[in-house]
Amino acid sequence: MSEKTRTSFKPSSSTGGIASRSNNIDKRTSYSSAAIKDFTNIGSLSLQLQEYTIIEDLLFVMMGIEGKYIYVNRSSNLSSDKENRIKGLEYVVDKSLDTSLKDLTERIIPLATYYTSIDAFIEIYSAFEYGFVNHALCAAIKGLLKEYLVLITQLEHQFRTSPSFTLQKFWFHVHPTLHTMSNIHSLVMEVHEVGQEAMESEEDEMLILEEYGKKSAIPEQVKGGGILGILAERLTTMSGDPGTKKLYIYLLSKASQPYVSMLHSWIHHGEIRDPYEEFMIQERKNVKKEKLKEDFNDSYWEQRYTPREGTIPPFLAPFKNKILLAGKYLNVIRECGIPIEEPKKENSEESNEKPTTVDRTDVSVNSDILLAMDGGKFVERIEIAYKRANRTLLDQLLKDQQLLARLRSIKRYFFLDQSDFFTHFLDLASTELKKPSSQVSLTKLQSLLDLVLRNPSSVAYTDPFKEDVKVEMSSVGLVDQLLRIINVAGMTEPLPTSTFNRGPRETFNIRKESGRIGEESDGDGYEEADRLGYAPSLVGSVTNSLTGSITGSSNSGGGKQALTGIEALSLDYTVIFPLSLVISRKALTKYQLLFRHILYLKHVEQILCSIWTEHFKSYYWRESSGHPGVEAWKNRLYVLRQRMLVFIQQFAYYVTNEVLEPQWRTLEANFAKVSTVDQVLQYHTDFLDTCLKECMLTNAKLLRIYSKLVYVCVLFANYTDKFTKSLIGLKSQLAGINSNTSGSNNISTVSSLSSHASLQTSIEQQERTLSKFEDNFVYHVRLLIDALNFYSATETVQFLCLVVRLDYNQHYSQNSVGNAKIH
């Protein structure tokens, strides 16, 4: 009977037997539980027939075809959704089977579950939206399944041809495959579970993004770098088993090939060929280089290409920055219209100079992973590509585009270095610059600047980049603009009041109580403050303390006056790509802030010098009045003028000679040893930030104190005409007293006494006015020195250089506000 059964099931060939039985797949899988019960009870057969029958069933079940006595567990969910399909089908063995045979069969049955699970994974993850890496992984697994099917064919051949083939031999042949299939199934389930977790955690976000078509429905964790990361992690954790290690090395090497291809395209051409968003670098096409000319945030270099942090394979993490920069550098070169050569020749030259083995002493990555990835060659290729791209772009910036020469040109114009041409320009444009900024003709100013720059006697005549300098007018005062930037940047830092409570500085705390230096108010003087570019809140205290004697000099008009041309004057500079990466709109804005700062210091210095010239040339100031009170008042005024002039000059010297010039020398030294483009960007940014910081333009407290000091100086200069008129009046009174004194009658004596009293009253009134200027100036100088001492400990010690210059003889530190009047 057994011989008849064997011959009746024996096909003409081994593959033909599988094919004939496969034709009944639909019939077998459609059997109901009732139909299964109608089958002959296998337990009623002899032990030999039971073994024969169960082996025959196993051959089909291992291919996912339900057997006669090994059938699908109907209690499990047989739905066709993705989750249950990937879990695989569970099979049960007829209970009547012999115990020993049943035990062996149950050991083999998991192969069927693994096969159905892996086959479902291949079918699902081979879809185009899962990306190239998944396609490559599925193809590699499919190749392993093909070998698995070949094994089944070989087992059937032995089963059909060898009478001695038993279930024990069957188990002996499939046992190694069971271990391999188990590892693949474990990988499949982990990938599926990671995808499910990512889908659940990002469900709401993905629904929103899908509506706008900005993101695919497949999580990044189960695409591209995410898949390679899972494979690398499993290779590391299971490397103790040689078979498992070999399996995962094979899968990683196959799955990584598309990724290596994308990596090669990026590091050698600066292009991202990633239609399924699985590469570690993403491109934002809405960020364009044309925006560098207007974009203050300078987002092109930082945001055009960014890494996908969550999906970077762990074995590429040590090279992340070099990979990102290599592609970014090449992309900039391509944007410049420079053709990018293939790296083959360079690589061959490098290979002659360097050993072919990869030095991984500085890479904390499993060597097996590196070898699985393109044989470990990609490490050397990344290094070579990075150096090549960096050297090419660095040469483009420093040599072809003459970056350092450009920066020297900018320094000449924006820092007023060798600024004889600018003095000539200000003289020619003085009439135009006295107008309100809205009425200034930019065309005329630009023509005058071009005329000056083309003058053969000018230092700028030999500058090849002088055509790039442009004149512009700012709509906001310097201090207002700086305070807005500070407030947006969140750099405002309160100064502790305890700082001013040491020794003689305690007198500062009575500021509001004494009323001599009043609180900030909305009183007169705002129009003048706005005209000078200062916020009213900065100068309210100064204006309030001078009310009554000085406001007459201010414009009493009700409207808010605009900035004058000299106060709104600024420069701009035309920069083309790729220099705009370094000299961006953000960097140019910083240059403009420094330029306006220096220019206004020079402007105030010129005003105070003109007062000195008037005092030196004017007959009324030069000739002695002969009256001690008037001469003492004049001397105090001279001293105050000179102290203001010294303050402005020392401040300007500090800015130019102790901040800008040393920092420029440091920048030149750094550029001489620069090795990467990012170092160029960082050094230039640090240079500008340090200059702004040490010039007190990033500290709101110091900026407010400084602005009040400068405003007092300008207000004093504007009040000079009134002082001159007062001096003329005092001298007229003295002349009248002298003429009355020459008479001898009683009437003349009475008139002389009355004139003396009137003269003394006028002198006292002028002294009170001058005292208010003195008190305000001295108070704010002391306040500035104290604040500089405090911030020199918290921000930069460079402030101490300014403290020494402003208070070299400890005059302000040793005298209180009450007795620190200028004698």
Short mmCIF file of C-alpha atoms in Angstrom, two decimals, residues 312-710:
data_model
loop_
_atom_site.label_atom_id
_atom_site.label_comp_id
_atom_site.label_asym_id
_atom_site.label_seq_id
_atom_site.Cartn_x
_atom_site.Cartn_y
_atom_site.Cartn_z
CA ILE A 312 21.32 59.44 9.66
CA PRO A 313 22.83 55.93 9.73
CA PRO A 314 24.94 55.56 12.89
CA PHE A 315 27.98 54.46 10.92
CA LEU A 316 27.83 57.72 8.91
CA ALA A 317 27.33 59.96 11.97
CA PRO A 318 31.11 60.52 12.47
CA PHE A 319 31.33 61.79 8.88
CA LYS A 320 28.10 63.80 8.95
CA ASN A 321 29.69 67.24 8.86
CA LYS A 322 32.19 66.37 6.14
CA ILE A 323 29.46 64.81 4.00
CA LEU A 324 27.24 67.87 4.42
CA LEU A 325 30.00 70.36 3.73
CA ALA A 326 31.47 68.49 0.76
CA GLY A 327 28.15 68.64 -1.06
CA LYS A 328 27.46 72.22 -0.02
CA TYR A 329 30.83 73.37 -1.28
CA LEU A 330 30.31 71.65 -4.64
CA ASN A 331 26.80 73.05 -4.88
CA VAL A 332 28.15 76.58 -4.46
CA ILE A 333 30.76 75.90 -7.16
CA ARG A 334 28.05 74.62 -9.50
CA GLU A 335 25.87 77.65 -8.75
CA CYS A 336 28.80 79.81 -9.86
CA GLY A 337 28.69 78.14 -13.26
CA ILE A 338 31.99 76.33 -12.79
CA PRO A 339 31.96 72.79 -14.21
CA ILE A 340 32.67 70.05 -11.66
CA GLU A 341 35.16 67.49 -12.88
CA GLU A 342 34.83 63.79 -12.22
CA PRO A 343 37.00 62.69 -9.29
CA LYS A 344 38.42 59.62 -11.05
CA LYS A 345 41.79 61.11 -11.96
CA GLU A 346 42.22 62.71 -8.59
CA ASN A 347 41.26 59.50 -6.84
CA SER A 348 43.78 57.55 -8.87
CA GLU A 349 46.46 60.03 -7.96
CA GLU A 350 45.50 59.83 -4.33
CA SER A 351 45.58 56.04 -4.47
CA ASN A 352 49.18 56.18 -5.70
CA GLU A 353 50.19 58.41 -2.82
CA LYS A 354 48.20 56.71 -0.07
CA PRO A 355 47.80 53.07 0.93
CA THR A 356 44.60 51.41 -0.15
CA THR A 357 43.78 50.35 3.40
CA VAL A 358 41.44 52.65 5.27
CA ASP A 359 42.67 54.17 8.50
CA ARG A 360 39.83 53.81 10.98
CA THR A 361 41.68 54.62 14.15
CA ASP A 362 39.78 57.88 14.53
CA VAL A 363 36.39 56.42 13.60
CA SER A 364 34.31 54.87 16.38
CA VAL A 365 32.37 52.61 14.02
CA ASN A 366 32.32 48.81 13.83
CA SER A 367 34.85 47.75 11.19
CA ASP A 368 32.44 45.07 9.93
CA ILE A 369 29.90 47.79 9.13
CA LEU A 370 32.49 49.84 7.27
CA LEU A 371 33.53 46.80 5.24
CA ALA A 372 29.90 46.00 4.44
CA MET A 373 29.46 49.51 3.09
CA ASP A 374 31.21 49.41 -0.27
CA GLY A 375 34.08 47.46 1.18
CA GLY A 376 35.02 50.34 3.51
CA LYS A 377 36.19 52.49 0.60
CA PHE A 378 33.54 55.14 1.23
CA VAL A 379 35.45 56.45 4.28
CA GLU A 380 38.43 57.38 2.17
CA ARG A 381 36.18 58.68 -0.60
CA ILE A 382 34.38 60.99 1.81
CA GLU A 383 37.68 62.38 3.05
CA ILE A 384 39.04 62.88 -0.46
CA ALA A 385 35.79 64.45 -1.70
CA TYR A 386 35.62 66.79 1.29
CA LYS A 387 39.20 67.98 0.83
CA ARG A 388 38.73 68.39 -2.90
CA ALA A 389 35.48 70.38 -2.60
CA ASN A 390 36.83 72.48 0.24
CA ARG A 391 40.04 73.30 -1.60
CA THR A 392 38.16 74.18 -4.79
CA LEU A 393 35.72 76.56 -3.10
CA LEU A 394 38.41 78.03 -0.86
CA ASP A 395 40.53 78.83 -3.90
CA GLN A 396 37.48 80.28 -5.60
CA LEU A 397 36.82 82.63 -2.68
CA LEU A 398 40.34 83.62 -1.71
CA LYS A 399 42.05 83.65 -5.12
CA ASP A 400 39.53 83.99 -7.93
CA GLN A 401 37.07 86.22 -6.05
CA GLN A 402 39.81 87.99 -4.01
CA LEU A 403 37.91 87.84 -0.74
CA LEU A 404 40.63 89.44 1.38
CA ALA A 405 41.06 92.30 -1.08
CA ARG A 406 37.29 92.81 -1.00
CA LEU A 407 37.30 92.96 2.78
CA ARG A 408 40.17 95.47 2.72
CA SER A 409 38.10 97.60 0.35
CA ILE A 410 35.10 97.37 2.68
CA LYS A 411 37.33 98.30 5.63
CA ARG A 412 38.56 101.39 3.79
CA TYR A 413 35.03 102.66 3.20
CA PHE A 414 33.03 101.43 6.18
CA PHE A 415 35.72 101.89 8.86
CA LEU A 416 36.97 105.17 7.30
CA ASP A 417 40.46 103.72 6.98
CA GLN A 418 42.67 106.17 5.02
CA SER A 419 39.56 108.31 4.67
CA ASP A 420 40.95 111.41 3.01
CA PHE A 421 38.48 110.81 0.20
CA PHE A 422 35.57 110.77 2.63
CA THR A 423 36.58 114.08 4.20
CA HIS A 424 36.60 115.57 0.70
CA PHE A 425 33.21 113.99 0.04
CA LEU A 426 31.71 115.46 3.22
CA ASP A 427 33.02 118.90 2.29
CA LEU A 428 31.46 118.72 -1.18
CA ALA A 429 28.18 117.32 0.11
CA SER A 430 27.89 119.46 3.25
CA THR A 431 25.03 121.54 1.87
CA GLU A 432 23.08 118.47 0.78
CA LEU A 433 23.70 116.62 4.05
CA LYS A 434 22.26 119.46 6.14
CA LYS A 435 18.85 118.84 4.58
CA PRO A 436 16.31 116.39 6.04
CA SER A 437 17.12 112.86 4.87
CA SER A 438 13.89 112.62 2.90
CA GLN A 439 14.92 115.63 0.81
CA VAL A 440 18.48 114.53 0.14
CA SER A 441 19.21 113.58 -3.47
CA LEU A 442 20.88 110.16 -3.50
CA THR A 443 21.79 110.62 -7.16
CA LYS A 444 23.72 113.78 -6.35
CA LEU A 445 25.47 112.17 -3.38
CA GLN A 446 26.41 109.14 -5.47
CA SER A 447 27.81 111.41 -8.19
CA LEU A 448 29.89 113.32 -5.63
CA LEU A 449 31.19 110.08 -4.13
CA ASP A 450 32.13 108.72 -7.55
CA LEU A 451 33.88 111.99 -8.34
CA VAL A 452 35.91 111.79 -5.15
CA LEU A 453 36.79 108.12 -5.61
CA ARG A 454 38.02 108.76 -9.17
CA ASN A 455 40.22 111.61 -8.09
CA PRO A 456 43.85 110.57 -8.81
CA SER A 457 44.99 112.22 -5.57
CA SER A 458 42.67 109.99 -3.52
CA VAL A 459 43.86 106.83 -1.80
CA ALA A 460 40.78 105.03 -3.13
CA TYR A 461 41.74 105.81 -6.74
CA THR A 462 43.69 102.55 -7.03
CA ASP A 463 40.94 100.43 -5.45
CA PRO A 464 39.61 98.06 -8.17
CA PHE A 465 36.33 97.65 -6.28
CA LYS A 466 35.43 101.31 -5.79
CA GLU A 467 32.54 100.99 -8.27
CA ASP A 468 30.76 98.68 -5.81
CA VAL A 469 30.36 101.38 -3.13
CA LYS A 470 26.93 102.96 -3.02
CA VAL A 471 25.37 105.76 -0.95
CA GLU A 472 22.09 105.19 0.85
CA MET A 473 19.95 106.86 3.50
CA SER A 474 18.68 105.07 6.56
CA SER A 475 15.15 105.76 7.71
CA VAL A 476 15.93 105.03 11.38
CA GLY A 477 18.39 106.63 13.78
CA LEU A 478 21.45 104.60 14.71
CA VAL A 479 20.59 104.10 18.37
CA ASP A 480 16.97 103.30 17.57
CA GLN A 481 18.06 100.68 15.05
CA LEU A 482 20.54 99.14 17.49
CA LEU A 483 17.99 98.98 20.30
CA ARG A 484 15.48 97.29 18.01
CA ILE A 485 18.08 94.69 17.04
CA ILE A 486 19.04 94.15 20.69
CA ASN A 487 15.42 93.74 21.74
CA VAL A 488 14.71 91.26 18.93
CA ALA A 489 17.90 89.33 19.69
CA GLY A 490 17.09 89.25 23.40
CA MET A 491 20.46 90.69 24.40
CA THR A 492 19.09 93.21 26.91
CA GLU A 493 20.69 92.57 30.29
CA PRO A 494 19.76 94.58 33.39
CA LEU A 495 22.61 96.18 35.29
CA PRO A 496 22.41 95.49 39.07
CA THR A 497 21.85 98.62 41.09
CA SER A 498 24.33 97.33 43.63
CA THR A 499 27.04 98.11 41.13
CA PHE A 500 26.56 101.81 41.77
CA ASN A 501 26.46 101.57 45.57
CA ARG A 502 30.18 101.45 46.21
CA GLY A 503 32.00 104.40 47.79
CA PRO A 504 31.37 107.82 46.27
CA ARG A 505 29.06 106.31 43.67
CA GLU A 506 26.27 106.20 46.24
CA THR A 507 25.42 109.73 45.13
CA PHE A 508 24.12 108.25 41.85
CA ASN A 509 21.17 106.73 43.71
CA ILE A 510 19.76 110.15 44.58
CA ARG A 511 19.29 110.91 40.90
CA LYS A 512 15.50 110.80 40.92
CA GLU A 513 15.17 112.27 44.40
CA SER A 514 17.37 115.31 43.84
CA GLY A 515 15.61 116.35 40.64
CA ARG A 516 18.89 117.77 39.28
CA ILE A 517 19.02 114.99 36.74
CA GLY A 518 15.34 114.32 36.21
CA GLU A 519 13.41 111.26 35.22
CA GLU A 520 12.71 110.42 31.64
CA SER A 521 9.75 112.44 30.49
CA ASP A 522 7.84 113.46 27.44
CA GLY A 523 8.84 117.09 27.73
CA ASP A 524 10.59 119.46 25.40
CA GLY A 525 13.68 118.40 23.54
CA TYR A 526 12.24 115.27 21.91
CA GLU A 527 12.16 116.86 18.53
CA GLU A 528 15.90 117.53 18.75
CA ALA A 529 16.50 114.02 20.05
CA ASP A 530 14.58 112.45 17.20
CA ARG A 531 16.38 114.66 14.74
CA LEU A 532 19.70 113.32 16.00
CA GLY A 533 18.57 109.75 15.72
CA TYR A 534 18.06 109.02 19.42
CA ALA A 535 14.91 107.63 20.94
CA PRO A 536 13.11 110.13 23.20
CA SER A 537 13.39 107.77 26.15
CA LEU A 538 17.18 107.93 25.91
CA VAL A 539 17.48 111.67 26.29
CA GLY A 540 14.41 112.55 28.34
CA SER A 541 16.41 112.82 31.54
CA VAL A 542 18.97 115.12 29.96
CA THR A 543 16.35 117.35 28.38
CA ASN A 544 14.32 117.54 31.56
CA SER A 545 17.28 118.74 33.61
CA LEU A 546 18.08 121.49 31.10
CA THR A 547 14.46 122.71 30.75
CA GLY A 548 14.07 126.44 31.07
CA SER A 549 17.52 127.51 29.98
CA ILE A 550 18.20 125.33 26.93
CA THR A 551 14.86 124.43 25.41
CA GLY A 552 14.80 127.80 23.78
CA SER A 553 17.50 126.55 21.45
CA SER A 554 15.51 123.52 20.49
CA ASN A 555 13.03 123.60 17.72
CA SER A 556 9.70 124.36 19.32
CA GLY A 557 7.68 123.07 16.44
CA GLY A 558 5.01 120.57 17.27
CA GLY A 559 5.96 118.08 14.56
CA LYS A 560 8.61 115.41 14.87
CA GLN A 561 11.61 116.32 12.72
CA ALA A 562 13.25 113.77 10.48
CA LEU A 563 16.89 112.84 10.46
CA THR A 564 19.27 115.12 8.65
CA GLY A 565 21.38 113.81 5.81
CA ILE A 566 24.57 113.42 7.88
CA GLU A 567 22.69 111.48 10.58
CA ALA A 568 21.00 109.13 8.10
CA LEU A 569 23.98 108.75 5.76
CA SER A 570 25.13 105.18 5.21
CA LEU A 571 26.99 103.13 2.63
CA ASP A 572 26.14 99.95 0.80
CA TYR A 573 28.33 97.52 -1.10
CA THR A 574 27.50 95.40 -4.14
CA VAL A 575 28.53 91.77 -3.66
CA ILE A 576 28.00 88.90 -6.09
CA PHE A 577 27.70 85.18 -5.43
CA PRO A 578 29.63 83.31 -3.98
CA LEU A 579 31.18 86.24 -2.06
CA SER A 580 27.69 86.95 -0.75
CA LEU A 581 28.03 83.80 1.36
CA VAL A 582 30.70 85.61 3.39
CA ILE A 583 29.71 89.25 2.83
CA SER A 584 25.99 88.63 3.21
CA ARG A 585 23.26 91.17 3.86
CA LYS A 586 23.57 90.38 7.55
CA ALA A 587 27.31 91.08 7.49
CA LEU A 588 26.82 94.29 5.49
CA THR A 589 24.27 95.49 8.03
CA LYS A 590 26.88 95.05 10.76
CA TYR A 591 29.39 97.01 8.67
CA GLN A 592 26.79 99.76 8.20
CA LEU A 593 26.15 99.98 11.96
CA LEU A 594 29.87 100.38 12.63
CA PHE A 595 30.18 102.94 9.83
CA ARG A 596 27.34 105.09 11.18
CA HIS A 597 28.80 104.82 14.67
CA ILE A 598 32.24 106.04 13.54
CA LEU A 599 30.78 108.70 11.23
CA TYR A 600 28.65 110.23 13.98
CA LEU A 601 31.64 110.34 16.33
CA LYS A 602 33.57 112.19 13.64
CA HIS A 603 30.60 114.48 13.10
CA VAL A 604 30.33 115.40 16.80
CA GLU A 605 34.10 115.88 16.95
CA GLN A 606 33.87 118.27 13.99
CA ILE A 607 31.09 120.25 15.72
CA LEU A 608 33.12 120.64 18.92
CA CYS A 609 36.21 121.61 16.93
CA SER A 610 34.21 124.30 15.17
CA ILE A 611 33.28 125.68 18.60
CA TRP A 612 36.97 125.76 19.53
CA THR A 613 37.67 127.62 16.28
CA GLU A 614 34.94 130.14 17.04
CA HIS A 615 36.25 130.71 20.56
CA PHE A 616 39.76 131.18 19.18
CA LYS A 617 38.80 133.60 16.41
CA SER A 618 35.93 135.56 17.93
CA TYR A 619 36.89 138.94 19.39
CA TYR A 620 34.43 138.60 22.26
CA TRP A 621 35.85 135.24 23.38
CA ARG A 622 39.49 136.07 22.73
CA GLU A 623 39.65 139.44 24.52
CA SER A 624 39.51 139.57 28.28
CA SER A 625 36.52 141.30 29.87
CA GLY A 626 38.45 142.30 32.97
CA HIS A 627 35.70 140.99 35.24
CA PRO A 628 36.69 137.97 37.41
CA GLY A 629 33.22 136.44 37.36
CA VAL A 630 32.89 136.59 33.58
CA GLU A 631 36.41 135.24 33.05
CA ALA A 632 35.76 132.37 35.48
CA TRP A 633 32.56 131.53 33.59
CA LYS A 634 34.43 131.59 30.28
CA ASN A 635 37.14 129.33 31.65
CA ARG A 636 34.59 126.83 32.89
CA LEU A 637 32.96 126.83 29.47
CA TYR A 638 36.36 126.31 27.79
CA VAL A 639 37.14 123.41 30.10
CA LEU A 640 33.75 121.78 29.52
CA ARG A 641 34.16 122.13 25.76
CA GLN A 642 37.62 120.62 25.93
CA ARG A 643 36.48 117.72 28.16
CA MET A 644 33.67 116.92 25.72
CA LEU A 645 36.11 117.07 22.81
CA VAL A 646 38.58 114.84 24.65
CA PHE A 647 35.80 112.38 25.46
CA ILE A 648 34.71 112.14 21.82
CA GLN A 649 38.27 111.89 20.55
CA GLN A 650 39.26 109.25 23.09
CA PHE A 651 36.13 107.27 22.31
CA ALA A 652 36.80 107.48 18.56
CA TYR A 653 40.43 106.45 19.12
CA TYR A 654 39.30 103.50 21.22
CA VAL A 655 36.85 102.36 18.53
CA THR A 656 39.26 102.66 15.63
CA ASN A 657 42.69 101.91 17.12
CA GLU A 658 41.90 99.58 20.01
CA VAL A 659 38.97 97.63 18.61
CA LEU A 660 38.67 97.70 14.83
CA GLU A 661 42.34 97.71 13.90
CA PRO A 662 43.47 94.90 16.27
CA GLN A 663 40.48 92.79 15.29
CA TRP A 664 41.26 93.34 11.63
CA ARG A 665 44.84 92.18 12.18
CA THR A 666 43.49 89.09 13.91
CA LEU A 667 41.16 88.43 10.98
CA GLU A 668 44.02 88.73 8.50
CA ALA A 669 46.11 86.32 10.58
CA ASN A 670 43.24 83.84 10.73
CA PHE A 671 42.68 84.05 6.98
CA ALA A 672 46.36 83.33 6.40
CA LYS A 673 46.03 79.94 8.08
CA VAL A 674 42.44 79.11 7.16
CA SER A 675 41.87 75.57 5.88
CA THR A 676 38.09 75.30 5.38
CA VAL A 677 35.34 77.50 4.00
CA ASP A 678 33.39 77.24 7.23
CA GLN A 679 36.38 78.66 9.06
CA VAL A 680 36.28 81.65 6.70
CA LEU A 681 32.62 82.21 7.50
CA GLN A 682 33.17 81.75 11.23
CA TYR A 683 36.21 84.02 11.43
CA HIS A 684 34.42 86.80 9.55
CA THR A 685 31.30 86.49 11.71
CA ASP A 686 33.38 86.48 14.90
CA PHE A 687 35.27 89.54 13.68
CA LEU A 688 32.09 91.56 13.17
CA ASP A 689 30.42 90.34 16.36
CA THR A 690 33.49 91.16 18.43
CA CYS A 691 33.75 94.63 16.88
CA LEU A 692 30.10 95.36 17.62
CA LYS A 693 30.43 94.05 21.16
CA GLU A 694 33.61 95.92 22.05
CA CYS A 695 32.23 99.11 20.48
CA MET A 696 29.34 98.85 22.99
CA LEU A 697 26.75 98.45 20.23
CA THR A 698 25.24 95.21 21.56
CA ASN A 699 24.64 96.27 25.16
CA ALA A 700 21.48 98.29 25.70
CA LYS A 701 22.61 99.74 29.02
CA LEU A 702 25.94 101.01 27.71
CA LEU A 703 24.30 102.20 24.50
CA ARG A 704 21.76 104.31 26.38
CA ILE A 705 24.41 105.93 28.57
CA TYR A 706 26.64 106.65 25.58
CA SER A 707 23.76 108.12 23.56
CA LYS A 708 22.90 110.51 26.40
CA LEU A 709 26.51 111.63 26.62
CA VAL A 710 26.71 112.33 22.89
#
